[in-house]
């Protein structure tokens, strides 16, 4: 089922719905037993693609098919991508697109909804998880200047990324996530430490680069700089608990070395966060093998159906070792990188 959504600022967003497809007899998908979710089945997973991706790209379709063995799946194209309207702000106003997709999943009857983001989409699900809180009546309005108090900190609400002050339409009333998964996500903005990221910054910030992105990669990038700079992914990770958070990163990621996931895990609440360092895994949806996708799907489906007890906030140091041994291999030293250089569905 395909539809057209409207983000809170009026941008048109294409979206599609894939119903839950129970595993076939004898199929090993790693699916855990889950309680029913009313008439809508076992919850929904909303997928957020990487930069230059779209809902009809093969890598995202492959991920959606794997995840549909664990829950219903909503895919969509961020603004400036695919058949959605507007221009990409490379992770800023894309939070509004994700919120619209989550609200749509809930409108279809799903009481439990998780977000899974790849690369740029990973940074978006982190910020969305921090800024859209359960029970908040009005959600996140970028143009609202009033700060938000959380854990004694003041978190500034963000602008629309274009220098305008118009917030557009009202936010969806129920757009929070019950679990958050960030795959191959950056920890901080403006990272240029790898050759792929230097090329991507050229495509975003240089007029000729934006032409290449538009006609070569089918991605329309906004020409205006962020003003102000959005909440960073590592700052957002601190604010997501008690909602469960899974960070997945490859030790062969050519875009973001391992100091990015380690920084995110260090910032997050250790009682609510898991970190998987995957041996041999490259970057985002293009490199994710079916076995990894099924493990992520099983983890997410289990978390969104777990008891909603608020976790105890313990010491980060006491849990750091446990979090860093998740995954399939021992991580190399932070800062190491390797693997093939890929450009489709990647992130800045």
Tab-separated table of C-alpha atoms in Angstrom:
chain	number	residue	atom	x	y	z
A	1	UNK	CA	0.000	0.000	0.000
A	2	UNK	CA	1.420	3.384	-1.029
A	3	UNK	CA	0.348	6.800	0.155
A	4	UNK	CA	1.395	10.427	0.305
A	5	UNK	CA	2.065	11.980	3.692
A	6	UNK	CA	2.572	15.590	4.696
A	7	UNK	CA	5.353	16.561	7.051
A	8	UNK	CA	4.581	19.217	9.657
A	9	UNK	CA	6.006	21.938	7.415
A	10	UNK	CA	3.840	20.825	4.482
A	11	UNK	CA	6.460	18.901	2.481
A	12	UNK	CA	4.999	15.976	0.552
A	13	UNK	CA	6.470	12.588	1.552
A	14	UNK	CA	5.940	9.327	-0.349
A	15	UNK	CA	5.445	6.295	1.878
A	16	UNK	CA	4.590	2.608	1.574
A	17	UNK	CA	3.270	-0.051	3.939
A	18	UNK	CA	4.326	-3.702	3.975
A	19	UNK	CA	2.123	-5.948	6.164
A	20	UNK	CA	3.598	-8.381	8.648
A	21	UNK	CA	4.507	-11.632	6.892
A	22	UNK	CA	4.826	-14.441	9.451
A	23	UNK	CA	7.865	-16.668	8.839
A	24	UNK	CA	7.121	-19.687	6.684
A	25	UNK	CA	7.371	-23.158	8.247
A	26	UNK	CA	11.014	-24.098	8.631
A	27	UNK	CA	12.245	-20.549	7.994
A	28	UNK	CA	14.818	-19.355	10.535
A	29	UNK	CA	14.373	-15.617	10.854
A	30	UNK	CA	15.337	-15.299	14.505
A	31	UNK	CA	11.821	-14.123	15.353
A	32	UNK	CA	10.965	-14.199	19.041
A	33	UNK	CA	7.462	-14.999	20.214
A	34	UNK	CA	5.466	-11.806	20.606
A	35	UNK	CA	2.071	-10.965	22.055
A	36	UNK	CA	-0.593	-9.781	19.660
A	37	UNK	CA	-0.926	-6.084	18.915
A	38	UNK	CA	-4.669	-5.955	18.498
A	39	UNK	CA	-5.993	-6.194	14.957
A	40	UNK	CA	-2.871	-4.624	13.477
A	41	UNK	CA	-0.535	-7.507	14.290
A	42	UNK	CA	2.873	-7.388	15.989
A	43	UNK	CA	3.736	-3.714	15.799
A	44	UNK	CA	5.413	-1.743	13.029
A	45	UNK	CA	8.969	-0.814	12.079
A	46	UNK	CA	9.562	2.501	10.302
A	47	UNK	CA	12.693	2.482	8.114
A	48	UNK	CA	14.729	5.637	7.516
A	49	UNK	CA	17.142	5.326	4.571
A	50	UNK	CA	20.571	6.869	4.054
A	51	UNK	CA	21.506	9.909	1.986
A	52	UNK	CA	20.678	9.309	-1.734
A	53	UNK	CA	18.401	6.401	-0.800
A	54	UNK	CA	14.637	6.112	-1.365
A	55	UNK	CA	11.833	3.686	-0.624
A	56	UNK	CA	12.132	2.051	-4.052
A	57	UNK	CA	15.911	1.466	-3.888
A	58	UNK	CA	16.809	-2.257	-3.904
A	59	UNK	CA	18.755	-2.096	-0.635
A	60	UNK	CA	15.847	-0.594	1.302
A	61	UNK	CA	13.358	-2.980	-0.310
A	62	UNK	CA	15.589	-5.893	0.736
A	63	UNK	CA	15.649	-4.581	4.295
A	64	UNK	CA	11.884	-4.077	4.320
A	65	UNK	CA	11.323	-7.650	3.151
A	66	UNK	CA	13.558	-9.036	5.906
A	67	UNK	CA	11.991	-6.875	8.610
A	68	UNK	CA	8.464	-7.821	7.507
A	69	UNK	CA	9.141	-11.288	8.952
A	70	UNK	CA	9.190	-9.617	12.369
A	71	UNK	CA	6.605	-6.826	12.131
A	72	UNK	CA	4.758	-4.643	9.669
A	73	UNK	CA	7.057	-2.195	7.881
A	74	UNK	CA	6.657	1.429	6.799
A	75	UNK	CA	9.145	2.802	4.297
A	76	UNK	CA	9.292	6.351	2.990
A	77	UNK	CA	11.543	8.682	1.035
A	78	UNK	CA	13.043	11.629	2.867
A	79	UNK	CA	12.452	15.080	1.406
A	80	UNK	CA	14.562	15.679	-1.673
A	81	UNK	CA	14.734	11.925	-2.347
A	82	UNK	CA	12.726	9.687	-4.656
A	83	UNK	CA	9.256	11.037	-5.381
A	84	UNK	CA	9.026	13.087	-2.178
A	85	UNK	CA	8.933	16.853	-2.445
A	86	UNK	CA	11.224	19.497	-1.020
A	87	UNK	CA	14.994	19.486	-0.670
A	88	UNK	CA	17.245	17.451	1.578
A	89	UNK	CA	18.576	19.216	4.670
A	90	UNK	CA	20.851	16.199	5.311
A	91	UNK	CA	19.373	15.214	8.661
A	92	UNK	CA	17.786	18.405	10.017
A	93	UNK	CA	14.151	18.736	8.938
A	94	UNK	CA	14.088	15.069	8.017
A	95	UNK	CA	12.951	14.536	11.604
A	96	UNK	CA	9.580	15.916	10.472
A	97	UNK	CA	9.406	13.330	7.677
A	98	UNK	CA	10.091	10.497	10.108
A	99	UNK	CA	7.497	11.822	12.549
A	100	UNK	CA	4.872	11.805	9.797
A	101	UNK	CA	5.737	8.191	8.937
A	102	UNK	CA	5.551	7.079	12.585
A	103	UNK	CA	2.211	8.831	13.037
A	104	UNK	CA	0.914	7.105	9.892
A	105	UNK	CA	1.955	3.701	11.256
A	106	UNK	CA	0.013	4.408	14.435
A	107	UNK	CA	-2.996	5.604	12.433
A	108	UNK	CA	-3.080	2.164	10.788
A	109	UNK	CA	-3.710	0.638	14.204
A	110	UNK	CA	-0.218	-0.214	15.407
A	111	UNK	CA	0.148	0.576	19.086
A	112	UNK	CA	3.865	-0.269	19.113
A	113	UNK	CA	6.185	1.406	16.611
A	114	UNK	CA	9.979	1.338	16.360
A	115	UNK	CA	12.298	3.354	14.128
A	116	UNK	CA	15.296	1.877	12.287
A	117	UNK	CA	17.628	4.305	10.540
A	118	UNK	CA	20.629	3.775	8.293
A	119	UNK	CA	23.496	6.285	8.094
A	120	UNK	CA	21.832	9.702	7.659
A	121	UNK	CA	18.607	7.963	8.672
A	122	UNK	CA	20.432	6.737	11.770
A	123	UNK	CA	21.175	10.301	12.822
A	124	UNK	CA	17.517	11.163	12.182
A	125	UNK	CA	16.106	8.342	14.326
A	126	UNK	CA	18.438	9.365	17.167
A	127	UNK	CA	17.256	12.970	17.093
A	128	UNK	CA	13.641	11.897	16.638
A	129	UNK	CA	13.939	9.609	19.670
A	130	UNK	CA	15.282	12.476	21.756
A	131	UNK	CA	12.815	15.112	20.607
A	132	UNK	CA	9.546	13.155	20.358
A	133	UNK	CA	8.732	11.862	23.799
A	134	UNK	CA	5.823	9.597	24.806
A	135	UNK	CA	2.936	11.640	26.107
A	136	UNK	CA	4.125	14.946	24.650
A	137	UNK	CA	0.907	16.581	23.365
A	138	UNK	CA	2.322	18.618	20.500
A	139	UNK	CA	5.461	16.736	19.474
A	140	UNK	CA	8.459	18.635	18.154
A	141	UNK	CA	8.004	21.993	16.468
A	142	UNK	CA	11.262	23.241	14.913
A	143	UNK	CA	10.239	26.890	14.918
A	144	UNK	CA	9.420	26.937	18.642
A	145	UNK	CA	12.167	28.886	20.435
A	146	UNK	CA	11.316	27.657	23.940
A	147	UNK	CA	13.933	25.256	25.351
A	148	UNK	CA	13.100	21.792	26.633
A	149	UNK	CA	14.232	20.664	30.083
A	150	UNK	CA	15.473	17.082	30.249
A	151	UNK	CA	17.525	15.507	33.050
A	152	UNK	CA	18.443	18.944	34.303
A	153	UNK	CA	19.817	20.008	30.925
A	154	UNK	CA	18.433	22.655	28.625
A	155	UNK	CA	18.025	21.372	25.073
A	156	UNK	CA	17.322	24.091	22.540
A	157	UNK	CA	14.560	23.400	20.112
A	158	UNK	CA	15.752	23.579	16.562
A	159	UNK	CA	15.095	25.768	13.582
A	160	UNK	CA	13.724	24.593	10.267
A	161	UNK	CA	17.236	24.592	8.806
A	162	UNK	CA	16.360	27.137	6.155
A	163	UNK	CA	16.555	30.395	8.090
A	164	UNK	CA	12.772	30.800	7.954
A	165	UNK	CA	10.609	30.971	11.043
A	166	UNK	CA	7.510	29.242	9.711
A	167	UNK	CA	6.701	26.005	11.481
A	168	UNK	CA	3.941	25.032	9.041
A	169	UNK	CA	1.227	22.609	10.033
A	170	UNK	CA	0.741	21.144	13.485
A	171	UNK	CA	2.856	18.137	14.443
A	172	UNK	CA	1.343	14.650	14.552
A	173	UNK	CA	0.013	14.085	18.064
A	174	UNK	CA	1.446	10.563	18.513
A	175	UNK	CA	4.745	10.324	16.657
A	176	UNK	CA	7.085	8.902	19.293
A	177	UNK	CA	9.042	5.650	18.901
A	178	UNK	CA	8.888	2.713	21.313
A	179	UNK	CA	12.391	1.540	20.310
A	180	UNK	CA	15.199	3.107	18.278
A	181	UNK	CA	17.817	1.397	16.086
A	182	UNK	CA	20.649	3.382	14.453
A	183	UNK	CA	22.774	1.512	11.905
A	184	UNK	CA	26.048	3.054	10.638
A	185	UNK	CA	25.119	6.399	12.170
A	186	UNK	CA	27.497	9.344	12.625
A	187	UNK	CA	28.071	10.669	16.123
A	188	UNK	CA	28.776	14.279	15.161
A	189	UNK	CA	28.198	16.726	12.337
A	190	UNK	CA	30.701	17.996	9.752
A	191	UNK	CA	32.876	14.879	9.938
A	192	UNK	CA	35.443	14.857	7.093
A	193	UNK	CA	37.908	12.266	8.362
A	194	UNK	CA	37.415	9.795	5.499
A	195	UNK	CA	37.611	10.237	1.731
A	196	UNK	CA	33.949	9.272	1.132
A	197	UNK	CA	32.827	11.897	3.628
A	198	UNK	CA	34.978	14.583	2.018
A	199	UNK	CA	33.361	13.799	-1.330
A	200	UNK	CA	29.918	13.859	0.231
A	201	UNK	CA	30.529	17.275	1.802
A	202	UNK	CA	31.519	18.571	-1.624
A	203	UNK	CA	28.238	17.231	-3.042
A	204	UNK	CA	26.295	18.991	-0.289
A	205	UNK	CA	28.088	22.312	0.046
A	206	UNK	CA	29.390	23.123	-3.457
A	207	UNK	CA	26.964	24.344	-6.171
A	208	UNK	CA	28.479	21.951	-8.723
A	209	UNK	CA	28.278	19.154	-6.166
A	210	UNK	CA	24.576	19.801	-5.648
A	211	UNK	CA	24.064	19.566	-9.414
A	212	UNK	CA	25.841	16.220	-9.434
A	213	UNK	CA	23.686	15.059	-6.528
A	214	UNK	CA	20.495	16.208	-8.278
A	215	UNK	CA	21.079	14.714	-11.705
A	216	UNK	CA	23.523	11.917	-10.913
A	217	UNK	CA	22.159	10.673	-7.578
A	218	UNK	CA	18.533	11.883	-7.872
A	219	UNK	CA	18.883	13.804	-4.622
A	220	UNK	CA	17.892	17.457	-4.318
A	221	UNK	CA	19.956	19.174	-1.628
A	222	UNK	CA	18.963	22.468	0.006
A	223	UNK	CA	21.439	25.262	-0.718
A	224	UNK	CA	21.134	26.952	2.688
A	225	UNK	CA	23.341	26.074	5.636
A	226	UNK	CA	21.889	24.974	8.960
A	227	UNK	CA	20.891	27.888	11.160
A	228	UNK	CA	21.119	27.032	13.992
A	229	UNK	CA	22.996	23.722	13.917
A	230	UNK	CA	20.653	20.866	14.967
A	231	UNK	CA	21.098	18.779	18.070
A	232	UNK	CA	23.960	16.392	17.303
A	233	UNK	CA	23.439	12.605	17.249
A	234	UNK	CA	25.716	12.092	20.254
A	235	UNK	CA	23.780	14.697	22.253
A	236	UNK	CA	20.518	13.081	21.180
A	237	UNK	CA	21.675	9.604	22.271
A	238	UNK	CA	21.845	10.817	25.865
A	239	UNK	CA	18.172	11.815	25.818
A	240	UNK	CA	16.518	8.680	24.396
A	241	UNK	CA	16.297	6.507	27.563
A	242	UNK	CA	14.217	4.837	28.868
A	243	UNK	CA	13.271	3.947	25.280
A	244	UNK	CA	15.462	0.978	24.177
A	245	UNK	CA	18.302	1.939	21.828
A	246	UNK	CA	20.365	-0.348	19.582
A	247	UNK	CA	23.513	0.901	17.841
A	248	UNK	CA	24.873	-1.251	14.999
A	249	UNK	CA	28.154	-0.480	13.245
A	250	UNK	CA	30.592	-2.322	11.027
A	251	UNK	CA	34.323	-2.603	11.616
A	252	UNK	CA	34.775	-2.086	7.853
A	253	UNK	CA	32.671	1.081	7.572
A	254	UNK	CA	34.410	3.357	5.028
A	255	UNK	CA	32.452	6.455	6.104
A	256	UNK	CA	32.461	6.539	9.910
A	257	UNK	CA	35.206	4.796	11.944
A	258	UNK	CA	34.495	3.124	15.249
A	259	UNK	CA	34.918	6.208	17.402
A	260	UNK	CA	31.438	7.223	16.169
A	261	UNK	CA	29.459	4.264	17.581
A	262	UNK	CA	31.654	4.170	20.673
A	263	UNK	CA	30.909	7.854	21.322
A	264	UNK	CA	27.185	7.258	20.862
A	265	UNK	CA	27.218	4.276	23.225
A	266	UNK	CA	29.209	6.200	25.822
A	267	UNK	CA	26.672	9.024	25.747
A	268	UNK	CA	23.611	6.777	25.941
A	269	UNK	CA	22.124	5.338	29.112
A	270	UNK	CA	23.848	1.941	29.581
A	271	UNK	CA	20.692	0.386	30.982
A	272	UNK	CA	18.751	1.151	27.795
A	273	UNK	CA	21.445	0.897	25.094
A	274	UNK	CA	23.164	-1.973	23.278
A	275	UNK	CA	26.080	-1.660	20.870
A	276	UNK	CA	26.846	-4.281	18.209
A	277	UNK	CA	30.185	-4.035	16.422
A	278	UNK	CA	29.817	-6.291	13.385
A	279	UNK	CA	32.945	-7.935	11.949
A	280	UNK	CA	33.237	-7.476	8.175
A	281	UNK	CA	30.184	-5.209	7.919
A	282	UNK	CA	30.563	-2.106	5.751
A	283	UNK	CA	28.063	0.729	5.653
A	284	UNK	CA	24.296	1.022	6.043
A	285	UNK	CA	21.552	-0.753	4.117
A	286	UNK	CA	23.694	-1.461	1.054
A	287	UNK	CA	26.047	-3.686	3.040
A	288	UNK	CA	23.592	-5.282	5.472
A	289	UNK	CA	23.305	-9.034	4.911
A	290	UNK	CA	19.991	-10.861	5.521
A	291	UNK	CA	21.302	-12.513	8.694
A	292	UNK	CA	22.118	-9.132	10.246
A	293	UNK	CA	18.788	-7.662	9.151
A	294	UNK	CA	16.920	-10.556	10.764
A	295	UNK	CA	18.855	-10.168	14.008
A	296	UNK	CA	18.022	-6.473	14.075
A	297	UNK	CA	14.378	-7.231	13.298
A	298	UNK	CA	14.152	-9.837	16.074
A	299	UNK	CA	15.795	-7.492	18.610
A	300	UNK	CA	13.453	-4.648	17.695
A	301	UNK	CA	10.275	-6.739	17.701
A	302	UNK	CA	11.183	-8.109	21.123
A	303	UNK	CA	11.899	-4.661	22.596
A	304	UNK	CA	8.695	-3.006	21.427
A	305	UNK	CA	6.703	-5.781	23.084
A	306	UNK	CA	8.664	-5.865	26.320
A	307	UNK	CA	7.297	-4.563	29.604
A	308	UNK	CA	7.225	-0.773	29.675
A	309	UNK	CA	9.009	-0.483	33.029
A	310	UNK	CA	11.356	2.488	33.233
A	311	UNK	CA	14.939	1.198	33.531
A	312	UNK	CA	17.175	2.006	36.455
A	313	UNK	CA	19.777	4.619	35.522
A	314	UNK	CA	23.031	3.026	36.544
A	315	UNK	CA	26.679	3.772	35.991
A	316	UNK	CA	27.865	4.102	32.407
A	317	UNK	CA	31.255	2.746	33.406
A	318	UNK	CA	29.834	-0.436	34.892
A	319	UNK	CA	28.050	-1.372	31.671
A	320	UNK	CA	30.494	-0.085	29.081
A	321	UNK	CA	32.393	-3.341	28.739
A	322	UNK	CA	29.218	-5.346	28.217
A	323	UNK	CA	27.893	-2.984	25.592
A	324	UNK	CA	31.113	-3.020	23.611
A	325	UNK	CA	31.299	-6.802	23.361
A	326	UNK	CA	27.964	-7.049	21.540
A	327	UNK	CA	28.177	-8.165	17.928
A	328	UNK	CA	30.259	-10.707	16.056
A	329	UNK	CA	33.862	-9.606	16.411
A	330	UNK	CA	36.407	-7.707	18.448
A	331	UNK	CA	36.489	-4.073	17.286
A	332	UNK	CA	39.750	-2.644	16.027
A	333	UNK	CA	41.188	0.472	17.586
A	334	UNK	CA	38.931	3.559	17.346
A	335	UNK	CA	39.649	5.505	14.180
A	336	UNK	CA	40.405	2.454	12.048
A	337	UNK	CA	38.508	2.182	8.806
A	338	UNK	CA	38.521	0.061	5.715
A	339	UNK	CA	36.365	-1.760	3.213
A	340	UNK	CA	35.018	-0.818	-0.163
A	341	UNK	CA	34.114	2.708	-1.027
A	342	UNK	CA	30.368	2.901	-1.733
A	343	UNK	CA	28.331	5.913	-2.750
A	344	UNK	CA	24.711	4.742	-3.006
A	345	UNK	CA	22.518	5.412	0.015
A	346	UNK	CA	25.257	7.020	2.057
A	347	UNK	CA	25.265	9.789	4.591
A	348	UNK	CA	26.829	13.017	5.710
